[in-house]
């Protein structure tokens, strides 16, 4: 069990693998940036992080203007009709460009693979500490 924000209740270098499947697809940018160094902290040296994001294949639900914004900024956080009022404001729907993700994760870990459509509408990133 953990809180909505870091830290996790685990010592440094605890895990060989950390998975975040369909999790960064919901967090706002601030939270994504806070969680990455924390996930790095609990990974052992050489450990692997696997994350999924709403890359290009998921943009089809967005308006043309929203896609233009996303391409300009690299990331877009939008209220979800499904989740609004039901889940917190910071837990809605996030979209990313590949370059943004490579930069954000690459600041903390070595990105080994970016698999477009690796999980249906979601892209999958494999990164190593
Ligand atoms: C769309 S679900 C995906 C669940 C699972 N990974 C799967 O693929 O079925 C997103 C999950 O992220 C979890 N989540 C979001 N922020 C979290 C946080 N700070 N700590 C723990 N879980 C979180 C939510 O509780 C939810 O279970």
mmCIF file of N, CA and C and ligand atoms in Angstrom:
data_model
loop_
_atom_site.group_PDB
_atom_site.id
_atom_site.type_symbol
_atom_site.label_atom_id
_atom_site.label_comp_id
_atom_site.label_asym_id
_atom_site.label_seq_id
_atom_site.Cartn_x
_atom_site.Cartn_y
_atom_site.Cartn_z
ATOM 1 N N UNK A 1 0.850 -1.198 0.000
ATOM 2 C CA UNK A 1 0.000 0.000 0.000
ATOM 3 C C UNK A 1 0.890 1.254 0.000
ATOM 4 N N UNK A 2 0.517 2.269 -0.752
ATOM 5 C CA UNK A 2 1.286 3.511 -0.734
ATOM 6 C C UNK A 2 0.346 4.692 -0.895
ATOM 7 N N UNK A 3 0.927 5.870 -0.655
ATOM 8 C CA UNK A 3 0.115 7.071 -0.786
ATOM 9 C C UNK A 3 0.049 7.534 -2.230
ATOM 10 N N UNK A 4 -0.692 8.607 -2.427
ATOM 11 C CA UNK A 4 -0.829 9.147 -3.778
ATOM 12 C C UNK A 4 0.471 9.799 -4.236
ATOM 13 N N UNK A 5 1.294 10.190 -3.274
ATOM 14 C CA UNK A 5 2.571 10.838 -3.609
ATOM 15 C C UNK A 5 3.727 10.062 -3.001
ATOM 16 N N UNK A 6 4.925 10.170 -3.571
ATOM 17 C CA UNK A 6 6.087 9.539 -2.948
ATOM 18 C C UNK A 6 6.311 10.146 -1.557
ATOM 19 N N UNK A 7 7.056 9.487 -0.682
ATOM 20 C CA UNK A 7 7.853 8.285 -0.951
ATOM 21 C C UNK A 7 7.082 6.988 -0.711
ATOM 22 N N UNK A 8 7.629 5.929 -1.307
ATOM 23 C CA UNK A 8 7.171 4.577 -1.014
ATOM 24 C C UNK A 8 7.841 4.112 0.274
ATOM 25 N N UNK A 9 7.201 3.188 0.934
ATOM 26 C CA UNK A 9 7.746 2.700 2.193
ATOM 27 C C UNK A 9 8.705 1.524 1.944
ATOM 28 N N UNK A 10 9.655 1.720 1.054
ATOM 29 C CA UNK A 10 10.643 0.680 0.755
ATOM 30 C C UNK A 10 12.022 1.322 0.733
ATOM 31 N N UNK A 11 13.023 0.572 1.213
ATOM 32 C CA UNK A 11 14.388 1.101 1.138
ATOM 33 C C UNK A 11 14.866 1.251 -0.305
ATOM 34 N N UNK A 12 15.942 1.970 -0.475
ATOM 35 C CA UNK A 12 16.571 2.102 -1.796
ATOM 36 C C UNK A 12 16.865 0.706 -2.356
ATOM 37 N N UNK A 13 16.847 0.593 -3.658
ATOM 38 C CA UNK A 13 17.313 -0.611 -4.357
ATOM 39 C C UNK A 13 16.619 -1.886 -3.876
ATOM 40 N N UNK A 14 15.304 -1.864 -3.769
ATOM 41 C CA UNK A 14 14.558 -3.036 -3.298
ATOM 42 C C UNK A 14 14.145 -3.973 -4.432
ATOM 43 N N UNK A 15 13.804 -3.421 -5.604
ATOM 44 C CA UNK A 15 13.138 -4.234 -6.636
ATOM 45 C C UNK A 15 13.990 -4.411 -7.894
ATOM 46 N N UNK A 16 13.863 -5.607 -8.493
ATOM 47 C CA UNK A 16 14.488 -5.850 -9.802
ATOM 48 C C UNK A 16 13.610 -5.309 -10.926
ATOM 49 N N UNK A 17 12.282 -5.300 -10.699
ATOM 50 C CA UNK A 17 11.324 -4.854 -11.718
ATOM 51 C C UNK A 17 10.301 -3.937 -11.079
ATOM 52 N N UNK A 18 9.932 -2.894 -11.790
ATOM 53 C CA UNK A 18 8.805 -2.047 -11.393
ATOM 54 C C UNK A 18 7.909 -1.881 -12.625
ATOM 55 N N UNK A 19 6.622 -2.114 -12.442
ATOM 56 C CA UNK A 19 5.664 -1.990 -13.542
ATOM 57 C C UNK A 19 4.667 -0.877 -13.254
ATOM 58 N N UNK A 20 4.402 -0.059 -14.242
ATOM 59 C CA UNK A 20 3.341 0.948 -14.126
ATOM 60 C C UNK A 20 2.495 0.864 -15.384
ATOM 61 N N UNK A 21 1.614 -0.125 -15.421
ATOM 62 C CA UNK A 21 0.803 -0.343 -16.621
ATOM 63 C C UNK A 21 -0.499 0.439 -16.485
ATOM 64 N N UNK A 22 -0.684 1.370 -17.402
ATOM 65 C CA UNK A 22 -1.888 2.202 -17.402
ATOM 66 C C UNK A 22 -1.991 3.033 -16.119
ATOM 67 N N UNK A 23 -0.858 3.543 -15.664
ATOM 68 C CA UNK A 23 -0.835 4.382 -14.458
ATOM 69 C C UNK A 23 -0.412 5.819 -14.833
ATOM 70 N N UNK A 24 0.703 5.950 -15.558
ATOM 71 C CA UNK A 24 1.109 7.286 -16.018
ATOM 72 C C UNK A 24 0.119 7.840 -17.057
ATOM 73 N N UNK A 25 -0.771 6.992 -17.523
ATOM 74 C CA UNK A 25 -1.834 7.418 -18.438
ATOM 75 C C UNK A 25 -2.917 8.206 -17.703
ATOM 76 N N UNK A 26 -2.815 8.245 -16.372
ATOM 77 C CA UNK A 26 -3.863 8.907 -15.574
ATOM 78 C C UNK A 26 -3.353 10.042 -14.710
ATOM 79 N N UNK A 27 -2.049 10.065 -14.443
ATOM 80 C CA UNK A 27 -1.524 11.071 -13.517
ATOM 81 C C UNK A 27 -1.220 12.382 -14.228
ATOM 82 N N UNK A 28 -1.349 13.483 -13.485
ATOM 83 C CA UNK A 28 -0.965 14.765 -14.081
ATOM 84 C C UNK A 28 0.567 14.847 -14.162
ATOM 85 N N UNK A 29 1.033 15.867 -14.869
ATOM 86 C CA UNK A 29 2.459 15.964 -15.181
ATOM 87 C C UNK A 29 3.307 16.080 -13.912
ATOM 88 N N UNK A 30 2.827 16.875 -12.964
ATOM 89 C CA UNK A 30 3.573 17.069 -11.720
ATOM 90 C C UNK A 30 3.806 15.718 -11.027
ATOM 91 N N UNK A 31 2.752 14.913 -10.958
ATOM 92 C CA UNK A 31 2.883 13.610 -10.286
ATOM 93 C C UNK A 31 3.790 12.674 -11.065
ATOM 94 N N UNK A 32 3.680 12.688 -12.370
ATOM 95 C CA UNK A 32 4.557 11.825 -13.157
ATOM 96 C C UNK A 32 6.019 12.172 -12.854
ATOM 97 N N UNK A 33 6.297 13.478 -12.787
ATOM 98 C CA UNK A 33 7.681 13.913 -12.565
ATOM 99 C C UNK A 33 8.148 13.632 -11.141
ATOM 100 N N UNK A 34 7.208 13.610 -10.187
ATOM 101 C CA UNK A 34 7.586 13.272 -8.814
ATOM 102 C C UNK A 34 7.816 11.778 -8.635
ATOM 103 N N UNK A 35 7.030 10.969 -9.365
ATOM 104 C CA UNK A 35 7.146 9.522 -9.174
ATOM 105 C C UNK A 35 8.380 8.931 -9.834
ATOM 106 N N UNK A 36 8.838 9.509 -10.933
ATOM 107 C CA UNK A 36 9.948 8.857 -11.648
ATOM 108 C C UNK A 36 11.212 8.697 -10.800
ATOM 109 N N UNK A 37 11.689 9.755 -10.121
ATOM 110 C CA UNK A 37 12.891 9.545 -9.299
ATOM 111 C C UNK A 37 12.650 8.562 -8.149
ATOM 112 N N UNK A 38 11.409 8.501 -7.674
ATOM 113 C CA UNK A 38 11.086 7.562 -6.596
ATOM 114 C C UNK A 38 11.121 6.116 -7.108
ATOM 115 N N UNK A 39 10.605 5.906 -8.300
ATOM 116 C CA UNK A 39 10.652 4.551 -8.873
ATOM 117 C C UNK A 39 12.111 4.157 -9.134
ATOM 118 N N UNK A 40 12.887 5.130 -9.559
ATOM 119 C CA UNK A 40 14.320 4.864 -9.764
ATOM 120 C C UNK A 40 14.984 4.481 -8.441
ATOM 121 N N UNK A 41 14.638 5.198 -7.402
ATOM 122 C CA UNK A 41 15.245 4.948 -6.078
ATOM 123 C C UNK A 41 15.022 3.510 -5.622
ATOM 124 N N UNK A 42 13.808 2.974 -5.799
ATOM 125 C CA UNK A 42 13.521 1.630 -5.275
ATOM 126 C C UNK A 42 13.993 0.516 -6.209
ATOM 127 N N UNK A 43 14.424 0.888 -7.430
ATOM 128 C CA UNK A 43 14.969 -0.136 -8.343
ATOM 129 C C UNK A 43 16.412 -0.449 -7.977
ATOM 130 N N UNK A 44 16.769 -1.734 -8.092
ATOM 131 C CA UNK A 44 18.181 -2.108 -7.935
ATOM 132 C C UNK A 44 18.956 -1.635 -9.152
ATOM 133 N N UNK A 45 20.253 -1.511 -8.983
ATOM 134 C CA UNK A 45 21.087 -1.164 -10.120
ATOM 135 C C UNK A 45 20.909 -2.246 -11.202
ATOM 136 N N UNK A 46 20.622 -1.854 -12.407
ATOM 137 C CA UNK A 46 20.355 -2.819 -13.487
ATOM 138 C C UNK A 46 18.891 -3.220 -13.562
ATOM 139 N N UNK A 47 18.096 -2.795 -12.584
ATOM 140 C CA UNK A 47 16.661 -3.129 -12.561
ATOM 141 C C UNK A 47 15.903 -2.461 -13.698
ATOM 142 N N UNK A 48 14.733 -3.007 -13.978
ATOM 143 C CA UNK A 48 13.959 -2.586 -15.152
ATOM 144 C C UNK A 48 12.635 -1.943 -14.738
ATOM 145 N N UNK A 49 12.357 -0.811 -15.358
ATOM 146 C CA UNK A 49 11.062 -0.149 -15.196
ATOM 147 C C UNK A 49 10.276 -0.305 -16.496
ATOM 148 N N UNK A 50 9.029 -0.725 -16.367
ATOM 149 C CA UNK A 50 8.147 -0.813 -17.536
ATOM 150 C C UNK A 50 6.940 0.091 -17.289
ATOM 151 N N UNK A 51 6.741 1.026 -18.194
ATOM 152 C CA UNK A 51 5.624 1.965 -18.063
ATOM 153 C C UNK A 51 4.831 1.975 -19.361
ATOM 154 N N UNK A 52 3.554 2.301 -19.253
ATOM 155 C CA UNK A 52 2.788 2.528 -20.487
ATOM 156 C C UNK A 52 2.248 3.953 -20.490
ATOM 157 N N UNK A 53 2.092 4.495 -21.680
ATOM 158 C CA UNK A 53 1.568 5.863 -21.846
ATOM 159 C C UNK A 53 0.584 5.883 -23.017
ATOM 160 N N UNK A 54 -0.234 6.924 -23.030
ATOM 161 C CA UNK A 54 -1.121 7.142 -24.181
ATOM 162 C C UNK A 54 -0.328 7.883 -25.252
ATOM 163 N N UNK A 55 0.337 7.111 -26.114
ATOM 164 C CA UNK A 55 1.054 7.706 -27.243
ATOM 165 C C UNK A 55 0.102 7.893 -28.423
ATOM 166 N N UNK A 56 0.719 8.121 -29.578
ATOM 167 C CA UNK A 56 0.001 8.464 -30.818
ATOM 168 C C UNK A 56 -1.284 7.671 -31.081
ATOM 169 N N UNK A 57 -1.233 6.363 -30.827
ATOM 170 C CA UNK A 57 -2.400 5.513 -31.147
ATOM 171 C C UNK A 57 -3.626 5.870 -30.314
ATOM 172 N N UNK A 58 -3.379 6.573 -29.206
ATOM 173 C CA UNK A 58 -4.505 6.914 -28.320
ATOM 174 C C UNK A 58 -5.032 8.323 -28.596
ATOM 175 N N UNK A 59 -4.347 9.054 -29.487
ATOM 176 C CA UNK A 59 -4.745 10.455 -29.704
ATOM 177 C C UNK A 59 -6.035 10.594 -30.502
ATOM 178 N N UNK A 60 -6.509 9.484 -31.074
ATOM 179 C CA UNK A 60 -7.664 9.577 -31.983
ATOM 180 C C UNK A 60 -8.933 10.100 -31.300
ATOM 181 N N UNK A 61 -8.952 10.029 -29.978
ATOM 182 C CA UNK A 61 -10.136 10.534 -29.262
ATOM 183 C C UNK A 61 -10.048 12.051 -29.036
ATOM 184 N N UNK A 62 -8.886 12.636 -29.351
ATOM 185 C CA UNK A 62 -8.679 14.066 -29.076
ATOM 186 C C UNK A 62 -9.110 14.927 -30.265
ATOM 187 N N UNK A 63 -9.493 16.156 -29.963
ATOM 188 C CA UNK A 63 -9.830 17.096 -31.034
ATOM 189 C C UNK A 63 -8.536 17.517 -31.745
ATOM 190 N N UNK A 64 -8.709 18.141 -32.908
ATOM 191 C CA UNK A 64 -7.540 18.617 -33.655
ATOM 192 C C UNK A 64 -6.754 19.648 -32.837
ATOM 193 N N UNK A 65 -7.479 20.530 -32.136
ATOM 194 C CA UNK A 65 -6.811 21.549 -31.312
ATOM 195 C C UNK A 65 -6.029 20.907 -30.171
ATOM 196 N N UNK A 66 -6.633 19.889 -29.572
ATOM 197 C CA UNK A 66 -5.956 19.224 -28.451
ATOM 198 C C UNK A 66 -4.680 18.542 -28.948
ATOM 199 N N UNK A 67 -4.753 17.925 -30.121
ATOM 200 C CA UNK A 67 -3.557 17.265 -30.673
ATOM 201 C C UNK A 67 -2.477 18.309 -30.968
ATOM 202 N N UNK A 68 -2.906 19.482 -31.470
ATOM 203 C CA UNK A 68 -1.924 20.542 -31.754
ATOM 204 C C UNK A 68 -1.254 20.984 -30.445
ATOM 205 N N UNK A 69 -2.031 21.144 -29.387
ATOM 206 C CA UNK A 69 -1.463 21.503 -28.074
ATOM 207 C C UNK A 69 -0.472 20.445 -27.611
ATOM 208 N N UNK A 70 -0.896 19.206 -27.745
ATOM 209 C CA UNK A 70 -0.066 18.082 -27.298
ATOM 210 C C UNK A 70 1.258 18.049 -28.063
ATOM 211 N N UNK A 71 1.178 18.304 -29.358
ATOM 212 C CA UNK A 71 2.415 18.262 -30.146
ATOM 213 C C UNK A 71 3.340 19.427 -29.790
ATOM 214 N N UNK A 72 2.744 20.517 -29.353
ATOM 215 C CA UNK A 72 3.543 21.689 -28.975
ATOM 216 C C UNK A 72 4.216 21.476 -27.614
ATOM 217 N N UNK A 73 3.460 20.918 -26.654
ATOM 218 C CA UNK A 73 3.980 20.838 -25.282
ATOM 219 C C UNK A 73 4.563 19.468 -24.951
ATOM 220 N N UNK A 74 4.160 18.442 -25.673
ATOM 221 C CA UNK A 74 4.669 17.089 -25.422
ATOM 222 C C UNK A 74 3.787 16.270 -24.507
ATOM 223 N N UNK A 75 2.929 16.965 -23.744
ATOM 224 C CA UNK A 75 2.054 16.227 -22.840
ATOM 225 C C UNK A 75 0.766 16.998 -22.640
ATOM 226 N N UNK A 76 -0.298 16.246 -22.419
ATOM 227 C CA UNK A 76 -1.612 16.867 -22.254
ATOM 228 C C UNK A 76 -2.357 16.082 -21.186
ATOM 229 N N UNK A 77 -2.940 16.816 -20.245
ATOM 230 C CA UNK A 77 -3.710 16.182 -19.178
ATOM 231 C C UNK A 77 -5.136 16.693 -19.297
ATOM 232 N N UNK A 78 -6.084 15.799 -19.495
ATOM 233 C CA UNK A 78 -7.462 16.260 -19.723
ATOM 234 C C UNK A 78 -8.431 15.581 -18.763
ATOM 235 N N UNK A 79 -9.486 16.318 -18.445
ATOM 236 C CA UNK A 79 -10.551 15.736 -17.630
ATOM 237 C C UNK A 79 -11.186 14.611 -18.423
ATOM 238 N N UNK A 80 -11.467 13.532 -17.717
ATOM 239 C CA UNK A 80 -12.104 12.403 -18.372
ATOM 240 C C UNK A 80 -13.592 12.419 -18.022
ATOM 241 N N UNK A 81 -14.437 12.260 -19.036
ATOM 242 C CA UNK A 81 -15.881 12.224 -18.778
ATOM 243 C C UNK A 81 -16.221 11.062 -17.847
ATOM 244 N N UNK A 82 -15.430 9.990 -18.018
ATOM 245 C CA UNK A 82 -15.671 8.778 -17.227
ATOM 246 C C UNK A 82 -15.243 8.963 -15.763
ATOM 247 N N UNK A 83 -14.136 9.718 -15.568
ATOM 248 C CA UNK A 83 -13.521 9.755 -14.232
ATOM 249 C C UNK A 83 -13.805 11.020 -13.438
ATOM 250 N N UNK A 84 -14.225 12.087 -14.130
ATOM 251 C CA UNK A 84 -14.449 13.374 -13.463
ATOM 252 C C UNK A 84 -15.532 13.241 -12.386
ATOM 253 N N UNK A 85 -15.212 13.778 -11.197
ATOM 254 C CA UNK A 85 -16.182 13.755 -10.111
ATOM 255 C C UNK A 85 -16.163 12.439 -9.347
ATOM 256 N N UNK A 86 -15.495 11.455 -9.929
ATOM 257 C CA UNK A 86 -15.462 10.129 -9.336
ATOM 258 C C UNK A 86 -14.064 9.869 -8.763
ATOM 259 N N UNK A 87 -13.055 10.305 -9.517
ATOM 260 C CA UNK A 87 -11.677 10.182 -9.054
ATOM 261 C C UNK A 87 -11.090 11.584 -8.898
ATOM 262 N N UNK A 88 -9.970 11.725 -8.138
ATOM 263 C CA UNK A 88 -9.437 13.061 -7.880
ATOM 264 C C UNK A 88 -9.041 13.821 -9.149
ATOM 265 N N UNK A 89 -8.905 15.135 -8.993
ATOM 266 C CA UNK A 89 -8.563 15.970 -10.166
ATOM 267 C C UNK A 89 -7.239 15.571 -10.810
ATOM 268 N N UNK A 90 -6.308 15.048 -9.988
ATOM 269 C CA UNK A 90 -5.000 14.687 -10.549
ATOM 270 C C UNK A 90 -5.041 13.321 -11.227
ATOM 271 N N UNK A 91 -6.139 12.580 -11.071
ATOM 272 C CA UNK A 91 -6.259 11.262 -11.690
ATOM 273 C C UNK A 91 -7.308 11.345 -12.789
ATOM 274 N N UNK A 92 -6.868 11.780 -13.975
ATOM 275 C CA UNK A 92 -7.785 11.857 -15.119
ATOM 276 C C UNK A 92 -7.095 11.144 -16.289
ATOM 277 N N UNK A 93 -6.890 11.822 -17.407
ATOM 278 C CA UNK A 93 -6.269 11.130 -18.544
ATOM 279 C C UNK A 93 -5.115 11.949 -19.119
ATOM 280 N N UNK A 94 -3.963 11.306 -19.266
ATOM 281 C CA UNK A 94 -2.759 11.953 -19.810
ATOM 282 C C UNK A 94 -2.399 11.383 -21.173
ATOM 283 N N UNK A 95 -1.898 12.255 -22.019
ATOM 284 C CA UNK A 95 -1.400 11.849 -23.344
ATOM 285 C C UNK A 95 0.034 12.364 -23.475
ATOM 286 N N UNK A 96 0.823 11.662 -24.273
ATOM 287 C CA UNK A 96 2.229 12.055 -24.421
ATOM 288 C C UNK A 96 2.703 11.910 -25.862
ATOM 289 N N UNK A 97 3.721 12.705 -26.187
ATOM 290 C CA UNK A 97 4.468 12.424 -27.412
ATOM 291 C C UNK A 97 5.649 11.524 -27.040
ATOM 292 N N UNK A 98 6.122 10.827 -28.037
ATOM 293 C CA UNK A 98 7.268 9.935 -27.818
ATOM 294 C C UNK A 98 8.493 10.730 -27.312
ATOM 295 N N UNK A 99 8.760 11.879 -27.939
ATOM 296 C CA UNK A 99 9.947 12.654 -27.549
ATOM 297 C C UNK A 99 9.862 13.117 -26.104
ATOM 298 N N UNK A 100 8.667 13.530 -25.704
ATOM 299 C CA UNK A 100 8.495 14.000 -24.323
ATOM 300 C C UNK A 100 8.801 12.862 -23.341
ATOM 301 N N UNK A 101 8.256 11.686 -23.657
ATOM 302 C CA UNK A 101 8.444 10.530 -22.771
ATOM 303 C C UNK A 101 9.924 10.141 -22.716
ATOM 304 N N UNK A 102 10.572 10.147 -23.863
ATOM 305 C CA UNK A 102 11.990 9.771 -23.883
ATOM 306 C C UNK A 102 12.802 10.737 -23.025
ATOM 307 N N UNK A 103 12.438 12.030 -23.082
ATOM 308 C CA UNK A 103 13.147 13.020 -22.269
ATOM 309 C C UNK A 103 12.846 12.857 -20.789
ATOM 310 N N UNK A 104 11.569 12.677 -20.468
ATOM 311 C CA UNK A 104 11.155 12.607 -19.061
ATOM 312 C C UNK A 104 11.756 11.378 -18.374
ATOM 313 N N UNK A 105 11.661 10.237 -19.032
ATOM 314 C CA UNK A 105 12.186 9.014 -18.405
ATOM 315 C C UNK A 105 13.703 8.970 -18.532
ATOM 316 N N UNK A 106 14.188 9.440 -19.676
ATOM 317 C CA UNK A 106 15.633 9.426 -19.924
ATOM 318 C C UNK A 106 16.419 10.283 -18.937
ATOM 319 N N UNK A 107 15.739 11.212 -18.263
ATOM 320 C CA UNK A 107 16.432 12.031 -17.254
ATOM 321 C C UNK A 107 16.785 11.199 -16.017
ATOM 322 N N UNK A 108 16.144 10.043 -15.862
ATOM 323 C CA UNK A 108 16.351 9.231 -14.650
ATOM 324 C C UNK A 108 16.903 7.840 -14.934
ATOM 325 N N UNK A 109 16.569 7.311 -16.089
ATOM 326 C CA UNK A 109 16.912 5.920 -16.409
ATOM 327 C C UNK A 109 17.338 5.832 -17.861
ATOM 328 N N UNK A 110 17.970 4.702 -18.198
ATOM 329 C CA UNK A 110 18.361 4.490 -19.594
ATOM 330 C C UNK A 110 17.202 3.813 -20.328
ATOM 331 N N UNK A 111 16.655 4.504 -21.319
ATOM 332 C CA UNK A 111 15.529 3.916 -22.040
ATOM 333 C C UNK A 111 16.070 2.859 -23.008
ATOM 334 N N UNK A 112 15.607 1.620 -22.838
ATOM 335 C CA UNK A 112 16.070 0.524 -23.699
ATOM 336 C C UNK A 112 15.179 0.391 -24.929
ATOM 337 N N UNK A 113 13.873 0.564 -24.694
ATOM 338 C CA UNK A 113 12.934 0.411 -25.826
ATOM 339 C C UNK A 113 11.728 1.292 -25.652
ATOM 340 N N UNK A 114 11.251 1.834 -26.769
ATOM 341 C CA UNK A 114 9.957 2.532 -26.789
ATOM 342 C C UNK A 114 9.120 1.766 -27.807
ATOM 343 N N UNK A 115 8.107 1.072 -27.328
ATOM 344 C CA UNK A 115 7.345 0.183 -28.215
ATOM 345 C C UNK A 115 5.989 0.831 -28.516
ATOM 346 N N UNK A 116 5.911 1.429 -29.729
ATOM 347 C CA UNK A 116 4.655 2.088 -30.109
ATOM 348 C C UNK A 116 3.548 1.044 -30.250
ATOM 349 N N UNK A 117 2.411 1.293 -29.595
ATOM 350 C CA UNK A 117 1.298 0.337 -29.654
ATOM 351 C C UNK A 117 1.617 -0.983 -28.964
ATOM 352 N N UNK A 118 2.598 -0.956 -28.063
ATOM 353 C CA UNK A 118 3.015 -2.184 -27.370
ATOM 354 C C UNK A 118 1.899 -2.807 -26.551
ATOM 355 N N UNK A 119 0.926 -1.972 -26.210
ATOM 356 C CA UNK A 119 -0.212 -2.481 -25.419
ATOM 357 C C UNK A 119 -1.488 -1.854 -25.978
ATOM 358 N N UNK A 120 -1.830 -2.251 -27.183
ATOM 359 C CA UNK A 120 -3.021 -1.693 -27.818
ATOM 360 C C UNK A 120 -2.861 -0.206 -28.076
ATOM 361 N N UNK A 121 -3.737 0.584 -27.471
ATOM 362 C CA UNK A 121 -3.659 2.042 -27.639
ATOM 363 C C UNK A 121 -2.501 2.666 -26.869
ATOM 364 N N UNK A 122 -1.902 1.894 -26.015
ATOM 365 C CA UNK A 122 -0.826 2.453 -25.184
ATOM 366 C C UNK A 122 0.555 2.033 -25.689
ATOM 367 N N UNK A 123 1.491 2.965 -25.583
ATOM 368 C CA UNK A 123 2.885 2.665 -25.911
ATOM 369 C C UNK A 123 3.569 2.158 -24.638
ATOM 370 N N UNK A 124 4.591 1.358 -24.822
ATOM 371 C CA UNK A 124 5.274 0.758 -23.675
ATOM 372 C C UNK A 124 6.750 1.175 -23.695
ATOM 373 N N UNK A 125 7.219 1.565 -22.527
ATOM 374 C CA UNK A 125 8.618 1.983 -22.396
ATOM 375 C C UNK A 125 9.325 1.013 -21.463
ATOM 376 N N UNK A 126 10.491 0.563 -21.898
ATOM 377 C CA UNK A 126 11.315 -0.317 -21.073
ATOM 378 C C UNK A 126 12.582 0.470 -20.764
ATOM 379 N N UNK A 127 12.848 0.679 -19.469
ATOM 380 C CA UNK A 127 14.006 1.493 -19.086
ATOM 381 C C UNK A 127 14.770 0.793 -17.972
ATOM 382 N N UNK A 128 16.058 1.093 -17.907
ATOM 383 C CA UNK A 128 16.926 0.399 -16.953
ATOM 384 C C UNK A 128 17.681 1.384 -16.071
ATOM 385 N N UNK A 129 17.826 0.998 -14.809
ATOM 386 C CA UNK A 129 18.611 1.828 -13.889
ATOM 387 C C UNK A 129 20.098 1.512 -14.071
HETATM 388 C C1 LIG B 1 -6.132 2.039 -15.130
HETATM 389 S S1 LIG B 1 -5.662 1.293 -13.630
HETATM 390 C C2 LIG B 1 -4.514 0.088 -14.181
HETATM 391 C C3 LIG B 1 -4.377 -1.038 -13.206
HETATM 392 C C4 LIG B 1 -3.454 -2.200 -13.622
HETATM 393 N N1 LIG B 1 -2.088 -1.729 -13.772
HETATM 394 C C5 LIG B 1 -3.931 -2.847 -14.878
HETATM 395 O O1 LIG B 1 -3.259 -2.744 -15.919
HETATM 396 O O2 LIG B 1 -5.013 -3.438 -14.842
HETATM 397 C C6 LIG B 1 -4.655 2.536 -12.902
HETATM 398 C C7 LIG B 1 -4.235 2.187 -11.510
HETATM 399 O O3 LIG B 1 -3.281 3.123 -11.031
HETATM 400 C C8 LIG B 1 -3.453 3.215 -9.651
HETATM 401 N N2 LIG B 1 -2.736 4.405 -9.133
HETATM 402 C C9 LIG B 1 -2.721 5.658 -9.581
HETATM 403 N N3 LIG B 1 -1.953 6.454 -8.817
HETATM 404 C C10 LIG B 1 -1.472 5.651 -7.855
HETATM 405 C C11 LIG B 1 -0.606 5.861 -6.749
HETATM 406 N N4 LIG B 1 -0.100 7.050 -6.474
HETATM 407 N N5 LIG B 1 -0.321 4.800 -5.990
HETATM 408 C C12 LIG B 1 -0.822 3.591 -6.251
HETATM 409 N N6 LIG B 1 -1.631 3.323 -7.272
HETATM 410 C C13 LIG B 1 -1.960 4.345 -8.056
HETATM 411 C C14 LIG B 1 -4.950 3.278 -9.496
HETATM 412 O O4 LIG B 1 -5.374 2.956 -8.218
HETATM 413 C C15 LIG B 1 -5.396 2.220 -10.513
HETATM 414 O O5 LIG B 1 -5.513 0.972 -9.924
#
